[in-house]
């Protein structure tokens, strides 16, 4: 600090005045430190803590238990996917399978002819063709089924085991981006060309699928959650991925996407998943499907989630009810408040967005300041810009 004598000499200020100002500043500073900043808000080095500096524009910190272990973080960052064991009980899996059985005669559709998935991009893959005839089977609409058929499928949205992990990988306020899809395969069903990845075959960054690690945190632009309803043992086929490819810097060799090169194919892995397990992977991870070899039917339900302010799909826009409408009424009817929070359209948490805590329970949005809302109504004619 500059001395009172120095200030007095340089600026021709009486030294007594300088001393009085300095004493006042010391008192004011001490008063501010003890009364304006609670002790628990000050970091170990005397600086303001992150909690104190957090403001209305920042994304809220996740509340509740962390829910994701260090080992799980390591494995996801390393491989681009993780398998969570026994997330759903045998009773929940049985209920889901009974619901699928009930709806199969009218709602299960086989992909044939141009819809086959083993020959994408104009290339036929012998390694992925299966028996050359049986296609993949798809079913949607599970969230809109009558109760109790919809219950297990809806639980994925705000499950207490999954919510904190999705908060970690997507940020708070995560949202359902695609309508859930049941993928089924019979013995001999074809696989699916490997796709996704951090870089396209053309060498372009796949920004809408991006994975990144920055400032000690992982973020995914699009994350897939797979609920397993039947066993996928080693060698059965089904979901496969190239571990670590979510961080790749080079374009995908077409021979790898088609499993046409034996050496390249050695890097492809098929994770084992049992009924009730949940597999989570980044869409930036190169992934696909191997032909199904087991005698029983493969059943996997996939959900794609996105950060609060991001959208890839447009399933949340019910086209038959106009551009302003959200998911179909049957999808939302009877959902809990926790589940409905995940079904909101894309917008930032600061715009009064509720989100889920570490227990999968909804946290009410922190109200935006009324004076800002009133001003936006004057400028834009609506409550939000």
mmCIF file of C-alpha atoms in Angstrom:
data_model
loop_
_atom_site.group_PDB
_atom_site.id
_atom_site.type_symbol
_atom_site.label_atom_id
_atom_site.label_comp_id
_atom_site.label_asym_id
_atom_site.label_seq_id
_atom_site.Cartn_x
_atom_site.Cartn_y
_atom_site.Cartn_z
ATOM 1 C CA UNK A 1 0.000 0.000 0.000
ATOM 2 C CA UNK A 2 1.048 3.588 -0.609
ATOM 3 C CA UNK A 3 1.839 5.457 2.606
ATOM 4 C CA UNK A 4 -0.107 8.504 3.726
ATOM 5 C CA UNK A 5 3.136 10.540 3.522
ATOM 6 C CA UNK A 6 3.606 9.512 -0.139
ATOM 7 C CA UNK A 7 0.008 10.403 -1.068
ATOM 8 C CA UNK A 8 0.252 13.712 0.759
ATOM 9 C CA UNK A 9 3.482 14.639 -1.012
ATOM 10 C CA UNK A 10 2.396 13.588 -4.539
ATOM 11 C CA UNK A 11 -1.156 14.905 -4.549
ATOM 12 C CA UNK A 12 -0.867 17.744 -2.028
ATOM 13 C CA UNK A 13 -3.482 16.157 0.246
ATOM 14 C CA UNK A 14 -3.150 16.921 3.954
ATOM 15 C CA UNK A 15 -1.717 13.858 5.713
ATOM 16 C CA UNK A 16 -4.441 13.973 8.374
ATOM 17 C CA UNK A 17 -7.098 13.638 5.670
ATOM 18 C CA UNK A 18 -5.316 10.685 4.104
ATOM 19 C CA UNK A 19 -5.131 8.922 7.490
ATOM 20 C CA UNK A 20 -8.853 9.433 8.132
ATOM 21 C CA UNK A 21 -9.767 7.990 4.700
ATOM 22 C CA UNK A 22 -7.517 4.978 5.257
ATOM 23 C CA UNK A 23 -9.052 4.302 8.668
ATOM 24 C CA UNK A 24 -12.548 4.515 7.174
ATOM 25 C CA UNK A 25 -11.620 2.050 4.424
ATOM 26 C CA UNK A 26 -10.276 -0.448 6.962
ATOM 27 C CA UNK A 27 -13.476 -0.279 9.018
ATOM 28 C CA UNK A 28 -15.662 -0.590 5.922
ATOM 29 C CA UNK A 29 -13.635 -3.551 4.665
ATOM 30 C CA UNK A 30 -13.830 -5.344 7.995
ATOM 31 C CA UNK A 31 -17.549 -4.725 8.230
ATOM 32 C CA UNK A 32 -18.098 -6.052 4.699
ATOM 33 C CA UNK A 33 -16.049 -9.173 5.380
ATOM 34 C CA UNK A 34 -17.854 -10.136 8.565
ATOM 35 C CA UNK A 35 -21.395 -9.101 7.771
ATOM 36 C CA UNK A 36 -21.842 -9.081 3.978
ATOM 37 C CA UNK A 37 -20.133 -12.413 3.265
ATOM 38 C CA UNK A 38 -21.080 -15.289 5.550
ATOM 39 C CA UNK A 39 -17.977 -17.196 6.715
ATOM 40 C CA UNK A 40 -19.076 -20.422 5.008
ATOM 41 C CA UNK A 41 -19.145 -18.596 1.664
ATOM 42 C CA UNK A 42 -15.422 -17.808 1.738
ATOM 43 C CA UNK A 43 -12.968 -20.302 0.270
ATOM 44 C CA UNK A 44 -9.872 -21.618 2.061
ATOM 45 C CA UNK A 45 -7.661 -18.905 0.545
ATOM 46 C CA UNK A 46 -10.028 -16.069 1.438
ATOM 47 C CA UNK A 47 -11.557 -15.819 -2.045
ATOM 48 C CA UNK A 48 -15.301 -15.985 -2.677
ATOM 49 C CA UNK A 49 -16.504 -19.548 -3.094
ATOM 50 C CA UNK A 50 -18.023 -20.862 -6.320
ATOM 51 C CA UNK A 51 -21.399 -21.011 -4.583
ATOM 52 C CA UNK A 52 -21.247 -17.285 -3.819
ATOM 53 C CA UNK A 53 -20.188 -16.389 -7.361
ATOM 54 C CA UNK A 54 -22.914 -18.478 -8.982
ATOM 55 C CA UNK A 55 -25.570 -16.193 -10.455
ATOM 56 C CA UNK A 56 -28.955 -16.303 -12.144
ATOM 57 C CA UNK A 57 -27.405 -16.992 -15.567
ATOM 58 C CA UNK A 58 -25.450 -20.079 -14.471
ATOM 59 C CA UNK A 59 -26.715 -23.633 -14.833
ATOM 60 C CA UNK A 60 -27.759 -24.930 -11.371
ATOM 61 C CA UNK A 61 -25.477 -27.347 -9.587
ATOM 62 C CA UNK A 62 -26.916 -30.889 -9.310
ATOM 63 C CA UNK A 63 -28.594 -31.476 -5.965
ATOM 64 C CA UNK A 64 -28.618 -34.660 -3.927
ATOM 65 C CA UNK A 65 -26.185 -37.571 -3.959
ATOM 66 C CA UNK A 66 -23.590 -37.612 -6.791
ATOM 67 C CA UNK A 67 -24.882 -40.980 -8.010
ATOM 68 C CA UNK A 68 -21.907 -41.682 -10.269
ATOM 69 C CA UNK A 69 -18.690 -43.178 -8.968
ATOM 70 C CA UNK A 70 -15.169 -42.208 -9.901
ATOM 71 C CA UNK A 71 -14.749 -45.621 -11.543
ATOM 72 C CA UNK A 72 -17.852 -45.057 -13.693
ATOM 73 C CA UNK A 73 -16.580 -41.639 -14.756
ATOM 74 C CA UNK A 74 -13.232 -43.167 -15.667
ATOM 75 C CA UNK A 75 -14.786 -45.975 -17.698
ATOM 76 C CA UNK A 76 -17.172 -43.684 -19.561
ATOM 77 C CA UNK A 77 -14.420 -41.222 -20.418
ATOM 78 C CA UNK A 78 -12.159 -44.104 -21.438
ATOM 79 C CA UNK A 79 -14.615 -46.155 -23.513
ATOM 80 C CA UNK A 80 -17.539 -43.890 -24.367
ATOM 81 C CA UNK A 81 -20.039 -46.235 -22.686
ATOM 82 C CA UNK A 82 -20.799 -47.954 -19.376
ATOM 83 C CA UNK A 83 -23.075 -50.824 -18.315
ATOM 84 C CA UNK A 84 -25.058 -50.393 -15.079
ATOM 85 C CA UNK A 85 -26.074 -53.704 -13.536
ATOM 86 C CA UNK A 86 -29.539 -54.530 -12.142
ATOM 87 C CA UNK A 87 -31.037 -51.053 -12.448
ATOM 88 C CA UNK A 88 -34.503 -52.545 -12.968
ATOM 89 C CA UNK A 89 -35.910 -55.393 -10.902
ATOM 90 C CA UNK A 90 -37.004 -58.767 -12.340
ATOM 91 C CA UNK A 91 -40.629 -57.749 -11.704
ATOM 92 C CA UNK A 92 -40.199 -54.524 -13.696
ATOM 93 C CA UNK A 93 -38.527 -56.380 -16.552
ATOM 94 C CA UNK A 94 -41.304 -58.976 -16.567
ATOM 95 C CA UNK A 95 -43.934 -56.216 -16.662
ATOM 96 C CA UNK A 96 -42.166 -54.558 -19.601
ATOM 97 C CA UNK A 97 -41.882 -57.828 -21.524
ATOM 98 C CA UNK A 98 -45.552 -58.607 -20.946
ATOM 99 C CA UNK A 99 -46.418 -55.169 -22.310
ATOM 100 C CA UNK A 100 -44.273 -55.791 -25.402
ATOM 101 C CA UNK A 101 -45.938 -59.184 -25.929
ATOM 102 C CA UNK A 102 -49.355 -57.539 -25.716
ATOM 103 C CA UNK A 103 -48.536 -54.891 -28.339
ATOM 104 C CA UNK A 104 -46.380 -57.013 -30.672
ATOM 105 C CA UNK A 105 -49.173 -58.251 -33.002
ATOM 106 C CA UNK A 106 -50.143 -54.715 -34.043
ATOM 107 C CA UNK A 107 -47.128 -52.516 -33.297
ATOM 108 C CA UNK A 108 -43.944 -54.495 -34.092
ATOM 109 C CA UNK A 109 -42.619 -53.758 -37.585
ATOM 110 C CA UNK A 110 -39.839 -55.553 -39.459
ATOM 111 C CA UNK A 111 -37.365 -53.542 -41.520
ATOM 112 C CA UNK A 112 -37.316 -55.073 -45.007
ATOM 113 C CA UNK A 113 -36.004 -54.158 -48.447
ATOM 114 C CA UNK A 114 -34.773 -50.532 -48.492
ATOM 115 C CA UNK A 115 -35.235 -50.309 -44.714
ATOM 116 C CA UNK A 116 -32.611 -52.988 -44.001
ATOM 117 C CA UNK A 117 -29.872 -51.723 -41.697
ATOM 118 C CA UNK A 118 -26.854 -53.823 -42.729
ATOM 119 C CA UNK A 119 -26.258 -52.105 -46.042
ATOM 120 C CA UNK A 120 -26.331 -48.395 -45.319
ATOM 121 C CA UNK A 121 -24.476 -45.797 -47.432
ATOM 122 C CA UNK A 122 -24.997 -47.920 -50.537
ATOM 123 C CA UNK A 123 -22.671 -50.700 -49.349
ATOM 124 C CA UNK A 124 -23.689 -54.268 -48.539
ATOM 125 C CA UNK A 125 -21.951 -55.820 -45.545
ATOM 126 C CA UNK A 126 -21.654 -59.601 -45.549
ATOM 127 C CA UNK A 127 -20.489 -59.564 -41.930
ATOM 128 C CA UNK A 128 -23.628 -57.725 -40.802
ATOM 129 C CA UNK A 129 -26.214 -59.340 -43.112
ATOM 130 C CA UNK A 130 -27.273 -62.131 -40.709
ATOM 131 C CA UNK A 131 -29.142 -64.825 -42.629
ATOM 132 C CA UNK A 132 -29.650 -62.337 -45.457
ATOM 133 C CA UNK A 133 -33.404 -62.303 -45.047
ATOM 134 C CA UNK A 134 -34.532 -61.564 -41.477
ATOM 135 C CA UNK A 135 -34.567 -57.878 -40.686
ATOM 136 C CA UNK A 136 -34.585 -55.873 -37.478
ATOM 137 C CA UNK A 137 -37.901 -55.343 -35.691
ATOM 138 C CA UNK A 138 -38.883 -51.902 -34.346
ATOM 139 C CA UNK A 139 -41.632 -50.764 -31.988
ATOM 140 C CA UNK A 140 -42.466 -47.330 -30.594
ATOM 141 C CA UNK A 141 -45.140 -45.636 -28.517
ATOM 142 C CA UNK A 142 -44.339 -47.265 -25.151
ATOM 143 C CA UNK A 143 -44.671 -44.040 -23.159
ATOM 144 C CA UNK A 144 -48.236 -43.639 -24.410
ATOM 145 C CA UNK A 145 -49.441 -47.156 -23.637
ATOM 146 C CA UNK A 146 -52.134 -47.591 -21.007
ATOM 147 C CA UNK A 147 -51.082 -48.301 -17.436
ATOM 148 C CA UNK A 148 -49.575 -50.618 -16.295
ATOM 149 C CA UNK A 149 -47.981 -51.323 -19.686
ATOM 150 C CA UNK A 150 -46.219 -47.965 -19.715
ATOM 151 C CA UNK A 151 -44.869 -47.961 -16.149
ATOM 152 C CA UNK A 152 -41.392 -49.499 -16.575
ATOM 153 C CA UNK A 153 -40.730 -47.497 -19.729
ATOM 154 C CA UNK A 154 -41.679 -44.223 -18.038
ATOM 155 C CA UNK A 155 -39.492 -44.986 -15.012
ATOM 156 C CA UNK A 156 -36.390 -44.576 -17.176
ATOM 157 C CA UNK A 157 -37.068 -40.833 -17.469
ATOM 158 C CA UNK A 158 -36.529 -39.971 -13.801
ATOM 159 C CA UNK A 159 -35.068 -43.149 -12.313
ATOM 160 C CA UNK A 160 -33.127 -42.410 -9.097
ATOM 161 C CA UNK A 161 -30.150 -44.456 -10.327
ATOM 162 C CA UNK A 162 -30.078 -42.873 -13.777
ATOM 163 C CA UNK A 163 -30.958 -39.224 -13.052
ATOM 164 C CA UNK A 164 -27.699 -38.294 -11.275
ATOM 165 C CA UNK A 165 -25.639 -39.986 -13.994
ATOM 166 C CA UNK A 166 -27.501 -38.134 -16.733
ATOM 167 C CA UNK A 167 -27.005 -34.895 -14.776
ATOM 168 C CA UNK A 168 -23.275 -35.641 -14.782
ATOM 169 C CA UNK A 169 -23.059 -36.508 -18.488
ATOM 170 C CA UNK A 170 -25.545 -33.973 -19.894
ATOM 171 C CA UNK A 171 -25.888 -31.267 -17.252
ATOM 172 C CA UNK A 172 -28.921 -30.502 -15.112
ATOM 173 C CA UNK A 173 -32.173 -30.061 -16.983
ATOM 174 C CA UNK A 174 -31.476 -32.983 -19.327
ATOM 175 C CA UNK A 175 -34.382 -33.767 -21.629
ATOM 176 C CA UNK A 176 -35.729 -36.664 -23.697
ATOM 177 C CA UNK A 177 -34.741 -35.907 -27.288
ATOM 178 C CA UNK A 178 -36.025 -38.903 -29.284
ATOM 179 C CA UNK A 179 -39.139 -40.989 -28.861
ATOM 180 C CA UNK A 180 -38.092 -44.270 -27.193
ATOM 181 C CA UNK A 181 -37.599 -47.186 -29.568
ATOM 182 C CA UNK A 182 -37.716 -50.926 -28.884
ATOM 183 C CA UNK A 183 -35.232 -52.814 -31.057
ATOM 184 C CA UNK A 184 -35.869 -56.553 -31.399
ATOM 185 C CA UNK A 185 -33.883 -59.198 -33.266
ATOM 186 C CA UNK A 186 -34.734 -62.807 -33.999
ATOM 187 C CA UNK A 187 -32.097 -65.454 -34.609
ATOM 188 C CA UNK A 188 -30.571 -64.577 -37.981
ATOM 189 C CA UNK A 189 -31.645 -60.905 -37.862
ATOM 190 C CA UNK A 190 -29.227 -58.593 -39.599
ATOM 191 C CA UNK A 191 -26.998 -56.145 -37.775
ATOM 192 C CA UNK A 192 -26.574 -52.408 -38.334
ATOM 193 C CA UNK A 193 -23.731 -50.588 -40.081
ATOM 194 C CA UNK A 194 -21.493 -48.900 -37.508
ATOM 195 C CA UNK A 195 -22.396 -45.222 -37.276
ATOM 196 C CA UNK A 196 -22.201 -42.203 -35.022
ATOM 197 C CA UNK A 197 -18.662 -41.333 -34.021
ATOM 198 C CA UNK A 198 -16.820 -38.080 -33.376
ATOM 199 C CA UNK A 199 -15.834 -37.669 -37.043
ATOM 200 C CA UNK A 200 -17.948 -38.620 -40.047
ATOM 201 C CA UNK A 201 -16.719 -40.839 -42.870
ATOM 202 C CA UNK A 202 -16.355 -37.642 -44.900
ATOM 203 C CA UNK A 203 -13.958 -36.269 -42.289
ATOM 204 C CA UNK A 204 -16.304 -33.628 -40.860
ATOM 205 C CA UNK A 205 -16.660 -33.120 -37.099
ATOM 206 C CA UNK A 206 -19.971 -34.603 -35.948
ATOM 207 C CA UNK A 207 -20.912 -31.573 -33.845
ATOM 208 C CA UNK A 208 -24.491 -32.683 -33.009
ATOM 209 C CA UNK A 209 -23.088 -35.875 -31.422
ATOM 210 C CA UNK A 210 -20.031 -34.346 -29.771
ATOM 211 C CA UNK A 211 -18.388 -35.530 -26.561
ATOM 212 C CA UNK A 212 -15.981 -33.269 -24.736
ATOM 213 C CA UNK A 213 -14.142 -33.026 -21.440
ATOM 214 C CA UNK A 214 -13.552 -29.510 -20.228
ATOM 215 C CA UNK A 215 -12.729 -27.977 -16.843
ATOM 216 C CA UNK A 216 -13.020 -31.310 -15.102
ATOM 217 C CA UNK A 217 -16.426 -32.260 -16.534
ATOM 218 C CA UNK A 218 -17.797 -34.490 -19.275
ATOM 219 C CA UNK A 219 -20.491 -33.257 -21.645
ATOM 220 C CA UNK A 220 -22.404 -35.098 -24.375
ATOM 221 C CA UNK A 221 -24.556 -33.498 -27.037
ATOM 222 C CA UNK A 222 -26.549 -36.687 -27.468
ATOM 223 C CA UNK A 223 -26.594 -39.602 -25.043
ATOM 224 C CA UNK A 224 -28.314 -42.964 -25.486
ATOM 225 C CA UNK A 225 -29.716 -45.002 -22.600
ATOM 226 C CA UNK A 226 -30.527 -48.661 -23.361
ATOM 227 C CA UNK A 227 -32.847 -50.710 -21.162
ATOM 228 C CA UNK A 228 -32.113 -54.421 -21.648
ATOM 229 C CA UNK A 229 -35.147 -56.724 -21.483
ATOM 230 C CA UNK A 230 -33.585 -60.039 -22.586
ATOM 231 C CA UNK A 231 -30.064 -61.490 -22.144
ATOM 232 C CA UNK A 232 -27.257 -60.379 -24.449
ATOM 233 C CA UNK A 233 -24.535 -62.888 -23.620
ATOM 234 C CA UNK A 234 -21.055 -62.843 -25.094
ATOM 235 C CA UNK A 235 -21.317 -63.822 -28.750
ATOM 236 C CA UNK A 236 -25.105 -63.334 -28.973
ATOM 237 C CA UNK A 237 -24.765 -60.176 -31.057
ATOM 238 C CA UNK A 238 -26.718 -56.974 -30.619
ATOM 239 C CA UNK A 239 -25.179 -53.673 -29.569
ATOM 240 C CA UNK A 240 -21.494 -53.208 -30.357
ATOM 241 C CA UNK A 241 -19.084 -50.280 -30.158
ATOM 242 C CA UNK A 242 -15.498 -49.204 -30.694
ATOM 243 C CA UNK A 243 -14.226 -48.202 -27.243
ATOM 244 C CA UNK A 244 -12.608 -44.761 -27.140
ATOM 245 C CA UNK A 245 -13.876 -43.708 -30.567
ATOM 246 C CA UNK A 246 -15.829 -40.817 -29.024
ATOM 247 C CA UNK A 247 -12.476 -39.020 -28.800
ATOM 248 C CA UNK A 248 -11.213 -39.974 -32.261
ATOM 249 C CA UNK A 249 -9.695 -37.287 -34.526
ATOM 250 C CA UNK A 250 -9.787 -39.202 -37.798
ATOM 251 C CA UNK A 251 -12.593 -40.214 -40.121
ATOM 252 C CA UNK A 252 -14.149 -43.666 -39.868
ATOM 253 C CA UNK A 253 -12.678 -46.179 -42.342
ATOM 254 C CA UNK A 254 -15.630 -47.567 -44.354
ATOM 255 C CA UNK A 255 -14.194 -51.070 -43.948
ATOM 256 C CA UNK A 256 -14.596 -50.689 -40.173
ATOM 257 C CA UNK A 257 -18.176 -49.424 -40.438
ATOM 258 C CA UNK A 258 -19.022 -52.523 -42.517
ATOM 259 C CA UNK A 259 -16.820 -54.957 -40.527
ATOM 260 C CA UNK A 260 -15.239 -55.795 -43.894
ATOM 261 C CA UNK A 261 -11.649 -55.789 -42.589
ATOM 262 C CA UNK A 262 -10.727 -58.498 -40.067
ATOM 263 C CA UNK A 263 -7.917 -56.467 -38.507
ATOM 264 C CA UNK A 264 -10.111 -53.401 -38.021
ATOM 265 C CA UNK A 265 -12.978 -55.532 -36.743
ATOM 266 C CA UNK A 266 -10.820 -56.638 -33.803
ATOM 267 C CA UNK A 267 -11.423 -53.262 -32.091
ATOM 268 C CA UNK A 268 -15.213 -53.786 -32.001
ATOM 269 C CA UNK A 269 -16.675 -54.914 -28.683
ATOM 270 C CA UNK A 270 -20.079 -56.391 -27.776
ATOM 271 C CA UNK A 271 -20.821 -55.573 -24.114
ATOM 272 C CA UNK A 272 -22.642 -58.246 -22.130
ATOM 273 C CA UNK A 273 -25.970 -57.007 -20.743
ATOM 274 C CA UNK A 274 -28.578 -58.901 -18.739
ATOM 275 C CA UNK A 275 -32.291 -58.147 -18.245
ATOM 276 C CA UNK A 276 -32.629 -55.076 -16.032
ATOM 277 C CA UNK A 277 -29.189 -53.737 -16.946
ATOM 278 C CA UNK A 278 -28.855 -50.299 -18.520
ATOM 279 C CA UNK A 279 -26.159 -49.437 -21.052
ATOM 280 C CA UNK A 280 -25.343 -45.745 -21.522
ATOM 281 C CA UNK A 281 -23.257 -44.531 -24.449
ATOM 282 C CA UNK A 282 -22.309 -41.310 -26.160
ATOM 283 C CA UNK A 283 -23.554 -40.976 -29.719
ATOM 284 C CA UNK A 284 -20.017 -39.786 -30.469
ATOM 285 C CA UNK A 285 -18.925 -43.389 -29.857
ATOM 286 C CA UNK A 286 -18.827 -45.386 -33.080
ATOM 287 C CA UNK A 287 -21.491 -48.028 -32.567
ATOM 288 C CA UNK A 288 -23.746 -50.434 -34.412
ATOM 289 C CA UNK A 289 -25.413 -53.823 -34.149
ATOM 290 C CA UNK A 290 -24.077 -57.325 -34.718
ATOM 291 C CA UNK A 291 -26.321 -59.995 -36.273
ATOM 292 C CA UNK A 292 -28.304 -61.891 -33.620
ATOM 293 C CA UNK A 293 -27.216 -65.498 -33.119
ATOM 294 C CA UNK A 294 -29.109 -66.546 -29.976
ATOM 295 C CA UNK A 295 -32.314 -68.610 -30.073
ATOM 296 C CA UNK A 296 -34.234 -66.122 -27.924
ATOM 297 C CA UNK A 297 -35.402 -62.711 -29.103
ATOM 298 C CA UNK A 298 -33.240 -59.698 -28.392
ATOM 299 C CA UNK A 299 -35.146 -56.801 -26.794
ATOM 300 C CA UNK A 300 -33.474 -53.473 -26.089
ATOM 301 C CA UNK A 301 -35.308 -50.168 -25.545
ATOM 302 C CA UNK A 302 -33.269 -47.092 -26.471
ATOM 303 C CA UNK A 303 -33.822 -43.551 -25.212
ATOM 304 C CA UNK A 304 -31.818 -40.585 -26.462
ATOM 305 C CA UNK A 305 -31.322 -37.641 -24.126
ATOM 306 C CA UNK A 306 -29.879 -34.179 -24.767
ATOM 307 C CA UNK A 307 -28.759 -31.184 -22.683
ATOM 308 C CA UNK A 308 -31.446 -28.748 -21.553
ATOM 309 C CA UNK A 309 -30.968 -26.282 -24.407
ATOM 310 C CA UNK A 310 -30.181 -28.741 -27.194
ATOM 311 C CA UNK A 311 -32.283 -30.724 -29.676
ATOM 312 C CA UNK A 312 -31.468 -33.254 -32.375
ATOM 313 C CA UNK A 313 -34.846 -34.932 -32.859
ATOM 314 C CA UNK A 314 -38.225 -33.278 -33.182
ATOM 315 C CA UNK A 315 -40.451 -35.926 -31.585
ATOM 316 C CA UNK A 316 -41.489 -33.379 -28.953
ATOM 317 C CA UNK A 317 -43.328 -31.477 -31.686
ATOM 318 C CA UNK A 318 -46.628 -33.271 -32.272
ATOM 319 C CA UNK A 319 -47.082 -32.268 -35.900
ATOM 320 C CA UNK A 320 -50.774 -33.137 -35.992
ATOM 321 C CA UNK A 321 -51.482 -30.495 -33.352
ATOM 322 C CA UNK A 322 -49.487 -27.585 -34.754
ATOM 323 C CA UNK A 323 -45.965 -26.285 -34.280
ATOM 324 C CA UNK A 324 -46.620 -25.117 -30.726
ATOM 325 C CA UNK A 325 -47.809 -28.494 -29.468
ATOM 326 C CA UNK A 326 -45.543 -30.825 -27.525
ATOM 327 C CA UNK A 327 -45.493 -34.621 -27.229
ATOM 328 C CA UNK A 328 -48.780 -36.388 -28.037
ATOM 329 C CA UNK A 329 -51.322 -36.165 -25.226
ATOM 330 C CA UNK A 330 -51.292 -39.941 -24.714
ATOM 331 C CA UNK A 331 -47.536 -39.808 -24.096
ATOM 332 C CA UNK A 332 -47.823 -37.218 -21.318
ATOM 333 C CA UNK A 333 -51.111 -38.264 -19.740
ATOM 334 C CA UNK A 334 -50.647 -39.641 -16.234
ATOM 335 C CA UNK A 335 -46.925 -38.883 -16.027
ATOM 336 C CA UNK A 336 -45.498 -37.783 -12.703
ATOM 337 C CA UNK A 337 -44.178 -34.257 -12.257
ATOM 338 C CA UNK A 338 -40.640 -35.687 -12.252
ATOM 339 C CA UNK A 339 -41.174 -37.432 -15.582
ATOM 340 C CA UNK A 340 -42.823 -34.397 -17.175
ATOM 341 C CA UNK A 341 -39.759 -32.280 -16.348
ATOM 342 C CA UNK A 342 -37.710 -34.512 -18.698
ATOM 343 C CA UNK A 343 -40.275 -34.104 -21.488
ATOM 344 C CA UNK A 344 -39.923 -30.318 -21.765
ATOM 345 C CA UNK A 345 -38.743 -28.763 -25.037
ATOM 346 C CA UNK A 346 -35.186 -27.386 -25.307
ATOM 347 C CA UNK A 347 -34.447 -24.192 -23.386
ATOM 348 C CA UNK A 348 -31.884 -23.077 -20.807
ATOM 349 C CA UNK A 349 -32.472 -23.684 -17.073
ATOM 350 C CA UNK A 350 -32.378 -19.928 -16.382
ATOM 351 C CA UNK A 351 -35.640 -19.630 -18.334
ATOM 352 C CA UNK A 352 -37.616 -21.124 -15.430
ATOM 353 C CA UNK A 353 -36.801 -24.721 -16.305
ATOM 354 C CA UNK A 354 -37.445 -27.365 -13.608
ATOM 355 C CA UNK A 355 -34.878 -30.140 -13.398
ATOM 356 C CA UNK A 356 -34.169 -33.394 -11.543
ATOM 357 C CA UNK A 357 -31.954 -33.757 -8.505
ATOM 358 C CA UNK A 358 -29.686 -36.660 -7.619
ATOM 359 C CA UNK A 359 -32.685 -38.713 -6.468
ATOM 360 C CA UNK A 360 -34.644 -38.244 -9.687
ATOM 361 C CA UNK A 361 -37.052 -35.788 -8.024
ATOM 362 C CA UNK A 362 -38.086 -32.538 -9.653
ATOM 363 C CA UNK A 363 -36.577 -29.263 -8.432
ATOM 364 C CA UNK A 364 -38.792 -26.263 -9.045
ATOM 365 C CA UNK A 365 -37.394 -23.640 -11.366
ATOM 366 C CA UNK A 366 -35.874 -20.581 -9.761
ATOM 367 C CA UNK A 367 -38.195 -17.812 -10.849
ATOM 368 C CA UNK A 368 -36.741 -15.289 -13.262
ATOM 369 C CA UNK A 369 -36.781 -11.737 -11.947
ATOM 370 C CA UNK A 370 -40.236 -10.168 -12.543
ATOM 371 C CA UNK A 371 -38.781 -6.898 -13.854
ATOM 372 C CA UNK A 372 -36.961 -8.811 -16.610
ATOM 373 C CA UNK A 373 -40.092 -10.741 -17.556
ATOM 374 C CA UNK A 374 -42.131 -7.538 -17.696
ATOM 375 C CA UNK A 375 -39.518 -5.863 -19.889
ATOM 376 C CA UNK A 376 -39.356 -8.844 -22.278
ATOM 377 C CA UNK A 377 -43.142 -8.696 -22.633
ATOM 378 C CA UNK A 378 -42.840 -5.066 -23.693
ATOM 379 C CA UNK A 379 -40.036 -5.761 -26.185
ATOM 380 C CA UNK A 380 -41.058 -9.129 -27.640
ATOM 381 C CA UNK A 381 -44.740 -9.389 -26.770
ATOM 382 C CA UNK A 382 -44.104 -12.662 -24.908
ATOM 383 C CA UNK A 383 -42.791 -13.622 -21.477
ATOM 384 C CA UNK A 384 -39.642 -15.185 -22.922
ATOM 385 C CA UNK A 385 -37.341 -14.198 -25.754
#
